[in-house]
DNA sequence: CGAACGTTTGAGATGACTCAAGCGTTGTGG
DNA sequence: CCACAACGCTTGAGTCATCTCAAACGTTCG
């Protein structure tokens, strides 16, 4: 099913068959979007939500000089702009990073579904709160980690999320991003990202090269980035990582 | 009423009298909490939500060395840990910054209320999504602003939030924080915060002194911090600020 | 083959940090 | 009522992580 990825691996809010079917029926269109395309603009009311089926998307805020701060990236199975369902309009922009496939669900349909099923409504609420938890982890990353730690943290996070999505084997995964994308995510210059990646490689922690990531030493990389997977609320990560200590 | 501050000023999700009354009835206790007290710990399941009635509280993540990165501050009228209602347990800690008065609502009560009223459930969802929007603004602050900009941005945000809460006249407000708290919020050292505050004072932008803030030039301060109030979703701020340009 | 784009490397500049010390206020016990 | 301890604020000097500017390199694709 198209909705197979939704809340996959999240034991507190797994969708049952009926809920999945109700969401599925609400999909009015499946669409391909080219890479590097803006799909939603801050302040503009939205009338549908996008469920990402394939590819990578991001949410970002522009500064005065046109530089973007990424505030989220999304992997297959994520609702990209579910926040706009209660909020009506967003405070940030949404764009594809790679070529992407998305399913569209009108807010009106979602309204019917959530009104009829408080349990499903709460699970969708849950999904947006995981986004919020990831925001907080990103705040920690920017606020408390140095450049090497930030990149390490991001790669660990992405590994866990892609593993839950069935797109990483727990160590190696495709990640079709540029060094300048990592820079926008970690708030570094792309030049410095380049040096950081070399350092991570030299220290045998992880390798990011030609759209491919390999965590050579997942534990050490997590330690370097003070990464603790519990904020992602995915099953099997209760004790992972190394936040405390 | 105790719930008068909830979603105050948020036109998209104002509570009607019945909703307010239902929330009000669900309050089982009003409690005073001393300053600098931790009220919730990451990973520990919660069974009630706190509505902040008076004082300032914060949410934070500790790093390995015990330094804290604040990920949110809360002003009167805010639900402090509503995220834990769907999430069950939090990914961060919650603490008071000043002496605080809080109202407690058991999750069980909240469950009854939200199941009975999808409209109220969606407004509570909305409240948590404003928190998420603030997280994103904080990401922008850490990722794209220099030290002076970060402090300016934070003071502008706090001014708008306290104005909505009826605790600022739009220019001047009490803010019982230390310079080291600003440091934890803006990811600076308290020493540098001190120098930044002097600079903001010297440039006639704003003054933070002895638990009191005055925005001498609100527009210029917003410009310096690239602050655009729209992410706070409060009425009357549709065109405020200076994000674009 | 050349243009466009992303990556890599070097050298110098700088904003914020660290360490160190002095200052001012507040609260408390002798 | 004074002395002093505790705490937060302020200032200075030197250090360092990351940035900026500049240029070369390697692919990909038309």
Short mmCIF file of C-alpha atoms (C1' of nucleotides) in Angstrom, two decimals:
data_model
loop_
_atom_site.label_atom_id
_atom_site.label_comp_id
_atom_site.label_asym_id
_atom_site.label_seq_id
_atom_site.Cartn_x
_atom_site.Cartn_y
_atom_site.Cartn_z
CA UNK A 1 0.00 0.00 0.00
CA UNK A 2 1.05 3.58 -0.56
CA UNK A 3 0.68 4.30 3.14
CA UNK A 4 2.90 1.43 4.25
CA UNK A 5 5.64 3.82 5.26
CA UNK A 6 3.47 6.02 7.48
CA UNK A 7 4.60 5.82 11.12
CA UNK A 8 6.48 2.68 10.21
CA UNK A 9 8.52 1.43 13.13
CA UNK A 10 6.80 3.75 15.60
CA UNK A 11 5.32 1.35 18.09
CA UNK A 12 3.40 3.96 20.06
CA UNK A 13 1.35 4.94 17.03
CA UNK A 14 1.23 2.15 14.50
CA UNK A 15 -1.68 2.41 12.09
CA UNK A 16 -4.07 -0.52 12.03
CA UNK A 17 -5.42 -1.89 8.77
CA UNK A 18 -8.63 0.13 8.90
CA UNK A 19 -6.82 3.39 9.54
CA UNK A 20 -4.37 2.68 6.79
CA UNK A 21 -7.21 1.97 4.39
CA UNK A 22 -9.01 5.17 5.32
CA UNK A 23 -5.88 7.22 4.62
CA UNK A 24 -5.31 5.32 1.42
CA UNK A 25 -8.78 6.10 0.13
CA UNK A 26 -8.24 9.79 0.82
CA UNK A 27 -5.36 9.97 -1.66
CA UNK A 28 -6.57 11.85 -4.72
CA UNK A 29 -3.37 11.87 -6.73
CA UNK A 30 0.13 10.43 -6.91
CA UNK A 31 2.57 12.79 -8.56
CA UNK A 32 6.21 12.97 -9.53
CA UNK A 33 8.06 16.16 -8.69
CA UNK A 34 11.38 17.13 -10.23
CA UNK A 35 14.44 17.60 -8.05
CA UNK A 36 15.03 21.03 -6.48
CA UNK A 37 11.43 22.16 -6.86
CA UNK A 38 9.61 24.28 -4.30
CA UNK A 39 6.22 22.77 -3.49
CA UNK A 40 4.99 25.12 -0.77
CA UNK A 41 5.78 28.69 0.14
CA UNK A 42 5.67 30.27 3.59
CA UNK A 43 2.46 32.13 4.29
CA UNK A 44 0.45 30.64 1.41
CA UNK A 45 -2.57 28.63 2.58
CA UNK A 46 -2.43 24.95 1.66
CA UNK A 47 -5.38 22.69 0.93
CA UNK A 48 -3.76 19.29 0.78
CA UNK A 49 -0.99 17.36 2.49
CA UNK A 50 1.85 15.54 0.75
CA UNK A 51 2.89 12.06 1.74
CA UNK A 52 6.39 11.41 0.49
CA UNK A 53 6.60 8.01 -1.22
CA UNK A 54 10.02 8.23 -2.80
CA UNK A 55 12.93 10.67 -2.79
CA UNK A 56 14.06 13.32 -0.32
CA UNK A 57 12.36 16.59 0.51
CA UNK A 58 13.18 19.42 2.88
CA UNK A 59 11.72 22.33 4.76
CA UNK A 60 13.68 25.55 5.04
CA UNK A 61 13.68 29.20 6.05
CA UNK A 62 15.46 31.82 3.96
CA UNK A 63 17.52 34.54 5.52
CA UNK A 64 17.76 38.09 4.25
CA UNK A 65 20.61 37.28 1.92
CA UNK A 66 18.86 34.28 0.39
CA UNK A 67 20.81 31.65 2.26
CA UNK A 68 18.64 28.80 3.43
CA UNK A 69 18.55 27.17 6.82
CA UNK A 70 17.10 23.70 6.48
CA UNK A 71 14.80 22.95 9.41
CA UNK A 72 13.86 19.40 8.38
CA UNK A 73 14.48 16.77 5.80
CA UNK A 74 11.93 14.12 4.94
CA UNK A 75 12.35 10.52 3.90
CA UNK A 76 9.82 8.18 2.28
CA UNK A 77 6.89 7.50 4.60
CA UNK A 78 6.89 11.03 6.03
CA UNK A 79 4.10 13.52 5.74
CA UNK A 80 5.94 16.56 4.46
CA UNK A 81 3.56 19.37 5.30
CA UNK A 82 1.07 17.84 7.71
CA UNK A 83 1.71 20.82 9.98
CA UNK A 84 -0.26 22.95 7.55
CA UNK A 85 -3.42 20.92 8.21
CA UNK A 86 -4.07 22.56 11.59
CA UNK A 87 -1.96 25.64 10.87
CA UNK A 88 -3.54 26.39 7.44
CA UNK A 89 -0.34 28.04 6.18
CA UNK A 90 3.29 27.34 6.94
CA UNK A 91 6.02 29.47 8.40
CA UNK A 92 8.62 27.96 6.06
CA UNK A 93 9.11 26.68 2.53
CA UNK A 94 8.97 23.08 1.32
CA UNK A 95 10.98 21.69 -1.57
CA UNK A 96 12.22 18.49 -3.14
CA UNK A 97 15.92 17.73 -2.87
CA UNK A 98 15.89 14.79 -5.29
CA UNK A 99 13.28 13.70 -7.78
CA UNK A 100 10.34 12.69 -5.61
CA UNK A 101 7.05 10.82 -5.72
CA UNK A 102 4.30 12.16 -3.50
CA UNK A 103 0.70 11.23 -2.70
CA UNK A 104 -1.76 14.06 -2.17
CA UNK A 105 -4.54 14.07 0.42
CA UNK A 106 -6.92 17.05 0.57
CA UNK A 107 -7.31 18.73 3.94
CA UNK A 108 -11.08 18.29 3.57
CA UNK A 109 -10.67 14.51 3.43
CA UNK A 110 -8.31 14.58 6.37
CA UNK A 111 -10.83 16.63 8.30
CA UNK A 112 -13.51 13.99 7.73
CA UNK A 113 -11.17 11.20 8.73
CA UNK A 114 -9.89 12.81 11.90
CA UNK A 115 -13.34 13.89 13.00
CA UNK A 116 -14.63 10.36 12.55
CA UNK A 117 -11.65 8.74 14.23
CA UNK A 118 -10.06 10.43 17.24
CA UNK A 119 -7.56 7.55 17.44
CA UNK A 120 -6.28 8.18 13.92
CA UNK A 121 -6.28 11.91 14.57
CA UNK A 122 -4.04 11.35 17.57
CA UNK A 123 -1.65 9.24 15.50
CA UNK A 124 -1.36 12.01 12.92
CA UNK A 125 -0.78 14.41 15.79
CA UNK A 126 1.92 12.02 16.95
CA UNK A 127 3.56 12.16 13.54
CA UNK A 128 3.86 15.94 13.69
CA UNK A 129 5.27 15.72 17.21
CA UNK A 130 8.06 13.47 15.98
CA UNK A 131 8.88 16.27 13.55
CA UNK A 132 9.01 18.59 16.55
CA UNK A 133 11.29 16.18 18.43
CA UNK A 134 13.59 16.13 15.42
CA UNK A 135 13.58 19.92 15.39
CA UNK A 136 14.76 19.81 19.00
CA UNK A 137 17.53 17.37 18.14
CA UNK A 138 18.59 19.73 15.36
CA UNK A 139 18.65 22.58 17.88
CA UNK A 140 20.91 20.49 20.05
CA UNK A 141 23.08 19.74 17.03
CA UNK A 142 23.51 23.39 16.06
CA UNK A 143 23.76 24.63 19.60
CA UNK A 144 26.10 22.16 21.23
CA UNK A 145 28.13 20.30 18.59
CA UNK A 146 31.17 21.30 16.58
CA UNK A 147 31.30 20.84 12.83
CA UNK A 148 32.42 17.19 12.91
CA UNK A 149 29.82 16.36 15.56
CA UNK A 150 27.04 18.00 13.59
CA UNK A 151 27.69 16.03 10.43
CA UNK A 152 28.14 12.82 12.42
CA UNK A 153 24.86 13.47 14.26
CA UNK A 154 22.98 14.13 11.04
CA UNK A 155 24.30 10.99 9.37
CA UNK A 156 23.36 8.89 12.41
CA UNK A 157 19.86 10.35 12.45
CA UNK A 158 19.40 9.76 8.76
CA UNK A 159 20.64 6.21 9.12
CA UNK A 160 18.02 5.43 11.78
CA UNK A 161 15.22 7.07 9.82
CA UNK A 162 16.15 5.35 6.57
CA UNK A 163 16.51 2.05 8.39
CA UNK A 164 12.97 2.43 9.71
CA UNK A 165 11.88 3.22 6.15
CA UNK A 166 13.61 0.09 4.89
CA UNK A 167 16.15 2.12 2.93
CA UNK A 168 19.28 1.45 4.98
CA UNK A 169 20.74 -1.83 6.18
CA UNK A 170 21.75 -0.09 9.39
CA UNK A 171 25.15 0.96 8.10
CA UNK A 172 25.01 1.83 4.43
CA UNK A 173 22.44 3.86 2.53
CA UNK A 174 22.01 5.98 -0.55
CA UNK A 175 21.82 9.70 0.23
CA UNK A 176 21.56 11.82 -2.89
CA UNK A 177 22.65 15.11 -1.38
CA UNK A 178 25.45 17.55 -2.15
CA UNK A 179 28.01 18.74 0.33
CA UNK A 180 26.31 22.13 0.13
CA UNK A 181 23.08 20.48 1.32
CA UNK A 182 24.87 19.12 4.35
CA UNK A 183 26.15 22.65 4.84
CA UNK A 184 22.60 24.08 4.81
CA UNK A 185 21.51 21.39 7.28
CA UNK A 186 24.43 21.72 9.69
CA UNK A 187 24.89 25.46 9.29
CA UNK A 188 28.42 25.23 7.91
CA UNK A 189 30.01 26.34 4.66
CA UNK A 190 30.25 23.68 1.99
CA UNK A 191 34.01 24.18 2.06
CA UNK A 192 34.12 23.27 5.70
CA UNK A 193 31.77 20.32 5.18
CA UNK A 194 34.32 19.02 2.72
CA UNK A 195 37.07 19.15 5.34
CA UNK A 196 34.79 17.60 7.95
CA UNK A 197 33.93 14.68 5.67
CA UNK A 198 37.61 14.07 5.09
CA UNK A 199 38.20 14.05 8.83
CA UNK A 200 35.34 11.59 9.43
CA UNK A 201 36.84 9.41 6.72
CA UNK A 202 40.37 9.68 8.10
CA UNK A 203 39.14 8.76 11.56
CA UNK A 204 37.36 5.70 10.15
CA UNK A 205 34.00 6.87 11.46
CA UNK A 206 31.98 7.21 8.28
CA UNK A 207 32.20 7.91 4.57
CA UNK A 208 29.97 10.14 2.48
CA UNK A 209 30.88 9.94 -1.17
CA UNK A 210 29.03 10.02 -4.50
CA UNK A 211 25.56 9.93 -2.97
CA UNK A 212 26.36 7.04 -0.69
CA UNK A 213 26.93 6.86 3.06
CA UNK A 214 28.66 4.13 5.00
CA UNK A 215 28.95 4.21 8.76
CA UNK A 216 32.26 2.40 9.24
CA UNK A 217 31.87 2.55 13.01
CA UNK A 218 28.25 3.38 13.91
CA UNK A 219 28.86 3.44 17.68
CA UNK A 220 31.88 5.72 17.47
CA UNK A 221 30.08 7.99 15.02
CA UNK A 222 27.10 8.22 17.38
CA UNK A 223 29.46 9.04 20.23
CA UNK A 224 31.22 11.72 18.20
CA UNK A 225 27.84 13.32 17.39
CA UNK A 226 26.38 12.69 20.87
CA UNK A 227 23.56 10.96 19.04
CA UNK A 228 20.80 9.23 21.00
CA UNK A 229 18.12 7.75 18.76
CA UNK A 230 15.36 7.78 21.35
CA UNK A 231 13.96 11.10 20.13
CA UNK A 232 12.95 9.37 16.89
CA UNK A 233 10.52 7.11 18.75
CA UNK A 234 11.30 4.11 16.57
CA UNK A 235 11.21 0.60 17.98
CA UNK A 236 14.51 -1.01 18.88
CA UNK A 237 16.39 2.19 19.68
CA UNK A 238 15.49 2.53 23.34
CA UNK A 239 19.05 2.27 24.55
CA UNK A 240 20.94 3.28 21.44
CA UNK A 241 23.34 6.15 21.26
CA UNK A 242 25.38 8.01 23.77
CA UNK A 243 23.63 11.12 24.97
CA UNK A 244 24.42 10.71 28.64
CA UNK A 245 27.78 9.95 30.14
CA UNK B 1 -10.53 31.71 34.29
CA UNK B 2 -7.34 29.76 34.66
CA UNK B 3 -7.41 28.86 30.97
CA UNK B 4 -7.79 32.44 29.77
CA UNK B 5 -4.25 32.46 28.48
CA UNK B 6 -4.55 29.31 26.37
CA UNK B 7 -4.14 30.10 22.67
CA UNK B 8 -4.77 33.72 23.52
CA UNK B 9 -4.32 35.91 20.49
CA UNK B 10 -4.26 32.96 18.09
CA UNK B 11 -7.16 33.68 15.80
CA UNK B 12 -7.00 30.38 13.92
CA UNK B 13 -7.60 28.38 17.07
CA UNK B 14 -9.37 30.49 19.68
CA UNK B 15 -11.15 28.43 22.32
CA UNK B 16 -14.87 29.03 22.66
CA UNK B 17 -16.52 29.24 26.05
CA UNK B 18 -17.56 25.60 26.13
CA UNK B 19 -14.09 24.37 25.23
CA UNK B 20 -12.53 26.60 27.82
CA UNK B 21 -14.92 25.32 30.42
CA UNK B 22 -14.20 21.69 29.57
CA UNK B 23 -10.46 22.28 29.94
CA UNK B 24 -11.06 24.17 33.15
CA UNK B 25 -13.01 21.31 34.68
CA UNK B 26 -10.20 18.91 33.84
CA UNK B 27 -7.74 20.75 36.07
CA UNK B 28 -7.14 18.65 39.16
CA UNK B 29 -4.59 20.83 40.91
CA UNK B 30 -2.94 24.23 40.86
CA UNK B 31 0.56 24.14 42.24
CA UNK B 32 3.47 26.45 42.92
CA UNK B 33 6.90 25.28 41.82
CA UNK B 34 10.14 26.82 43.06
CA UNK B 35 12.54 28.45 40.62
CA UNK B 36 15.14 26.22 38.91
CA UNK B 37 13.24 22.99 39.52
CA UNK B 38 13.11 20.12 37.05
CA UNK B 39 9.52 18.97 36.58
CA UNK B 40 9.95 16.32 33.89
CA UNK B 41 12.85 14.15 32.80
CA UNK B 42 13.55 12.78 29.34
CA UNK B 43 12.34 9.24 28.84
CA UNK B 44 10.10 9.11 31.90
CA UNK B 45 6.40 8.55 31.05
CA UNK B 46 4.13 11.43 32.06
CA UNK B 47 0.50 11.17 33.11
CA UNK B 48 -0.55 14.79 33.22
CA UNK B 49 0.08 18.03 31.36
CA UNK B 50 1.13 21.32 32.92
CA UNK B 51 -0.50 24.57 31.95
CA UNK B 52 1.77 27.44 32.94
CA UNK B 53 -0.20 30.15 34.73
CA UNK B 54 2.61 32.33 36.03
CA UNK B 55 6.39 32.44 35.70
CA UNK B 56 8.79 31.14 33.08
CA UNK B 57 9.63 27.53 32.29
CA UNK B 58 11.94 25.90 29.78
CA UNK B 59 12.64 22.70 27.93
CA UNK B 60 16.22 21.60 27.39
CA UNK B 61 18.57 18.85 26.26
CA UNK B 62 21.79 18.13 28.12
CA UNK B 63 25.03 17.43 26.32
CA UNK B 64 27.65 14.97 27.45
CA UNK B 65 29.42 17.58 29.57
CA UNK B 66 26.26 18.67 31.33
CA UNK B 67 25.79 21.89 29.39
CA UNK B 68 22.20 22.52 28.49
CA UNK B 69 20.77 23.59 25.18
CA UNK B 70 17.41 25.20 25.73
CA UNK B 71 14.96 24.15 23.02
CA UNK B 72 12.00 26.20 24.23
CA UNK B 73 10.90 28.66 26.84
CA UNK B 74 7.32 28.96 27.98
CA UNK B 75 5.32 31.95 29.08
CA UNK B 76 2.01 32.06 30.98
CA UNK B 77 -0.80 30.54 28.92
CA UNK B 78 1.44 27.87 27.38
CA UNK B 79 1.04 24.15 27.83
CA UNK B 80 4.54 23.17 28.86
CA UNK B 81 4.57 19.45 28.13
CA UNK B 82 1.52 18.86 25.98
CA UNK B 83 3.79 16.99 23.56
CA UNK B 84 3.94 14.17 26.08
CA UNK B 85 0.20 13.57 25.75
CA UNK B 86 0.54 11.81 22.39
CA UNK B 87 4.22 10.94 22.83
CA UNK B 88 3.82 9.44 26.35
CA UNK B 89 7.38 10.38 27.30
CA UNK B 90 9.55 13.29 26.29
CA UNK B 91 12.90 13.47 24.53
CA UNK B 92 13.99 16.42 26.70
CA UNK B 93 13.78 17.80 30.21
CA UNK B 94 11.39 20.41 31.55
CA UNK B 95 12.18 22.88 34.32
CA UNK B 96 11.09 26.14 35.87
CA UNK B 97 13.30 29.16 35.33
CA UNK B 98 11.51 31.39 37.83
CA UNK B 99 9.06 30.56 40.55
CA UNK B 100 6.03 29.29 38.66
CA UNK B 101 2.36 28.50 39.09
CA UNK B 102 1.03 25.60 37.06
CA UNK B 103 -2.31 23.89 36.57
CA UNK B 104 -2.31 20.11 36.16
CA UNK B 105 -4.57 18.17 33.81
CA UNK B 106 -4.37 14.36 33.76
CA UNK B 107 -3.81 12.74 30.37
CA UNK B 108 -6.86 10.58 31.07
CA UNK B 109 -9.07 13.68 31.29
CA UNK B 110 -7.50 15.11 28.17
CA UNK B 111 -8.18 11.86 26.39
CA UNK B 112 -11.87 12.05 27.26
CA UNK B 113 -12.07 15.66 26.16
CA UNK B 114 -10.30 15.22 22.85
CA UNK B 115 -12.22 12.08 21.98
CA UNK B 116 -15.50 13.86 22.65
CA UNK B 117 -14.51 17.01 20.79
CA UNK B 118 -12.44 16.73 17.60
CA UNK B 119 -12.52 20.51 17.30
CA UNK B 120 -10.88 21.01 20.68
CA UNK B 121 -8.44 18.21 19.92
CA UNK B 122 -7.38 20.02 16.78
CA UNK B 123 -6.85 23.24 18.70
CA UNK B 124 -4.59 21.46 21.16
CA UNK B 125 -2.78 19.96 18.18
CA UNK B 126 -2.47 23.50 16.87
CA UNK B 127 -0.89 24.60 20.14
CA UNK B 128 1.83 21.96 19.85
CA UNK B 129 2.46 22.96 16.24
CA UNK B 130 3.12 26.53 17.31
CA UNK B 131 5.79 25.07 19.57
CA UNK B 132 7.20 23.32 16.50
CA UNK B 133 7.14 26.57 14.53
CA UNK B 134 9.04 28.24 17.35
CA UNK B 135 11.58 25.40 17.24
CA UNK B 136 12.09 26.16 13.56
CA UNK B 137 12.57 29.85 14.27
CA UNK B 138 15.16 28.88 16.89
CA UNK B 139 16.91 26.72 14.29
CA UNK B 140 17.02 29.72 12.00
CA UNK B 141 18.36 31.81 14.86
CA UNK B 142 21.19 29.41 15.68
CA UNK B 143 21.92 28.54 12.09
CA UNK B 144 21.89 31.89 10.35
CA UNK B 145 22.36 34.70 12.88
CA UNK B 146 25.44 36.04 14.60
CA UNK B 147 25.52 36.58 18.34
CA UNK B 148 23.93 40.03 18.29
CA UNK B 149 21.24 38.84 15.88
CA UNK B 150 20.43 35.83 18.03
CA UNK B 151 19.84 37.85 21.17
CA UNK B 152 17.87 40.47 19.25
CA UNK B 153 15.73 37.75 17.66
CA UNK B 154 15.04 36.11 21.00
CA UNK B 155 14.05 39.37 22.66
CA UNK B 156 11.72 40.22 19.76
CA UNK B 157 10.09 36.81 19.95
CA UNK B 158 9.66 37.05 23.70
CA UNK B 159 8.18 40.50 23.35
CA UNK B 160 5.51 39.28 20.93
CA UNK B 161 4.68 36.26 23.06
CA UNK B 162 4.48 38.24 26.27
CA UNK B 163 2.40 40.90 24.53
CA UNK B 164 -0.08 38.21 23.50
CA UNK B 165 -0.06 37.01 27.10
CA UNK B 166 -0.77 40.54 28.31
CA UNK B 167 2.61 40.78 30.00
CA UNK B 168 4.33 43.30 27.72
CA UNK B 169 3.14 46.67 26.52
CA UNK B 170 4.78 45.94 23.18
CA UNK B 171 8.11 47.47 24.16
CA UNK B 172 8.87 46.84 27.81
CA UNK B 173 8.49 43.69 29.83
CA UNK B 174 9.81 41.90 32.88
CA UNK B 175 12.09 38.99 32.01
CA UNK B 176 13.54 37.33 35.06
CA UNK B 177 16.44 35.56 33.37
CA UNK B 178 20.20 35.62 33.86
CA UNK B 179 22.70 36.36 31.15
CA UNK B 180 23.70 32.71 31.36
CA UNK B 181 20.12 31.74 30.50
CA UNK B 182 20.30 33.86 27.35
CA UNK B 183 23.56 32.05 26.67
CA UNK B 184 21.88 28.64 26.95
CA UNK B 185 19.09 29.84 24.65
CA UNK B 186 21.28 31.46 22.01
CA UNK B 187 24.15 29.00 22.27
CA UNK B 188 26.72 31.54 23.36
CA UNK B 189 28.89 31.87 26.42
CA UNK B 190 27.53 34.10 29.15
CA UNK B 191 30.64 36.23 28.76
CA UNK B 192 29.82 36.88 25.14
CA UNK B 193 26.15 37.52 25.95
CA UNK B 194 27.39 40.26 28.24
CA UNK B 195 29.30 41.91 25.40
CA UNK B 196 26.36 41.47 23.02
CA UNK B 197 23.96 43.15 25.46
CA UNK B 198 26.34 46.07 25.76
CA UNK B 199 26.45 46.36 21.99
CA UNK B 200 22.65 46.27 21.70
CA UNK B 201 22.54 48.98 24.34
CA UNK B 202 25.21 51.09 22.66
CA UNK B 203 23.41 50.85 19.33
CA UNK B 204 20.16 51.99 20.98
CA UNK B 205 18.34 48.82 19.91
CA UNK B 206 17.32 47.34 23.23
CA UNK B 207 18.24 47.07 26.90
CA UNK B 208 18.24 43.99 29.10
CA UNK B 209 19.08 44.88 32.67
CA UNK B 210 18.03 43.69 36.13
CA UNK B 211 15.27 41.40 34.88
CA UNK B 212 13.75 44.01 32.64
CA UNK B 213 13.76 44.41 28.86
CA UNK B 214 13.07 47.54 26.87
CA UNK B 215 13.05 47.56 23.10
CA UNK B 216 14.26 51.09 22.40
CA UNK B 217 13.77 50.61 18.67
CA UNK B 218 11.57 47.55 18.04
CA UNK B 219 11.75 47.77 14.23
CA UNK B 220 15.52 48.11 14.12
CA UNK B 221 15.90 45.30 16.64
CA UNK B 222 13.65 43.05 14.53
CA UNK B 223 15.72 43.93 11.48
CA UNK B 224 18.97 43.15 13.27
CA UNK B 225 17.60 39.75 14.30
CA UNK B 226 15.80 39.11 10.97
CA UNK B 227 12.71 38.61 13.08
CA UNK B 228 9.36 38.00 11.40
CA UNK B 229 6.56 37.39 13.89
CA UNK B 230 4.32 35.45 11.53
CA UNK B 231 5.59 32.09 12.76
CA UNK B 232 3.96 32.81 16.12
CA UNK B 233 0.49 32.83 14.53
CA UNK B 234 -0.75 35.64 16.73
CA UNK B 235 -3.25 38.16 15.44
CA UNK B 236 -1.96 41.53 14.35
CA UNK B 237 1.48 40.39 13.29
CA UNK B 238 0.76 39.40 9.71
CA UNK B 239 3.11 41.94 8.21
CA UNK B 240 5.43 42.53 11.13
CA UNK B 241 9.12 41.98 11.04
CA UNK B 242 11.68 41.88 8.31
CA UNK B 243 12.34 38.35 7.17
CA UNK B 244 12.41 39.12 3.45
CA UNK B 245 14.36 41.93 1.82
"C1'" DC C 1 35.38 19.86 -26.93
"C1'" DG C 2 33.73 23.10 -23.84
"C1'" DA C 3 30.48 24.59 -20.30
"C1'" DA C 4 28.49 23.83 -16.02
"C1'" DC C 5 28.68 22.11 -11.72
"C1'" DG C 6 30.33 20.11 -7.62
"C1'" DT C 7 34.55 18.97 -5.04
"C1'" DT C 8 39.08 19.85 -3.20
"C1'" DT C 9 42.92 22.55 -1.45
"C1'" DG C 10 45.46 26.73 0.41
"C1'" DA C 11 46.08 31.10 2.91
"C1'" DG C 12 44.54 34.69 5.56
"C1'" DA C 13 40.71 36.93 8.38
"C1'" DT C 14 37.50 37.01 12.26
"C1'" DG C 15 33.81 36.14 15.58
"C1'" DA C 16 33.25 33.81 19.52
"C1'" DC C 17 35.65 31.11 23.04
"C1'" DT C 18 38.73 30.25 27.12
"C1'" DC C 19 41.16 31.64 30.94
"C1'" DA C 20 41.84 34.96 34.45
"C1'" DA C 21 40.71 38.53 37.42
"C1'" DG C 22 38.08 42.29 39.45
"C1'" DC C 23 33.52 44.35 40.65
"C1'" DG C 24 28.90 44.90 42.67
"C1'" DT C 25 24.95 43.23 45.04
"C1'" DT C 26 22.54 40.30 48.18
"C1'" DG C 27 21.91 37.52 52.06
"C1'" DT C 28 23.49 35.68 56.38
"C1'" DG C 29 25.70 34.60 60.65
"C1'" DG C 30 28.82 36.14 64.26
"C1'" DC D 1 25.67 46.05 62.23
"C1'" DC D 2 29.56 44.59 60.09
"C1'" DA D 3 32.15 40.88 57.62
"C1'" DC D 4 32.21 37.79 54.38
"C1'" DA D 5 30.62 34.31 51.28
"C1'" DA D 6 28.02 33.46 47.23
"C1'" DC D 7 26.57 34.73 43.04
"C1'" DG D 8 26.11 37.11 38.84
"C1'" DC D 9 28.04 40.78 35.98
"C1'" DT D 10 31.97 43.02 33.62
"C1'" DT D 11 36.39 43.54 31.42
"C1'" DG D 12 40.91 42.15 29.21
"C1'" DA D 13 44.11 39.28 26.56
"C1'" DG D 14 45.21 35.52 23.91
"C1'" DT D 15 43.47 31.32 21.22
"C1'" DC D 16 40.97 28.67 17.94
"C1'" DA D 17 37.24 26.92 14.95
"C1'" DT D 18 35.17 28.21 11.17
"C1'" DC D 19 34.66 31.58 7.51
"C1'" DT D 20 36.05 34.15 3.27
"C1'" DC D 21 38.43 34.63 -0.81
"C1'" DA D 22 40.83 32.46 -4.52
"C1'" DA D 23 42.02 28.96 -7.57
"C1'" DA D 24 42.49 24.35 -9.45
"C1'" DC D 25 40.51 19.87 -10.32
"C1'" DG D 26 37.31 16.23 -11.92
"C1'" DT D 27 32.84 14.70 -13.86
"C1'" DT D 28 28.97 14.88 -16.56
"C1'" DC D 29 26.49 16.16 -20.44
"C1'" DG D 30 25.15 18.48 -24.52
#
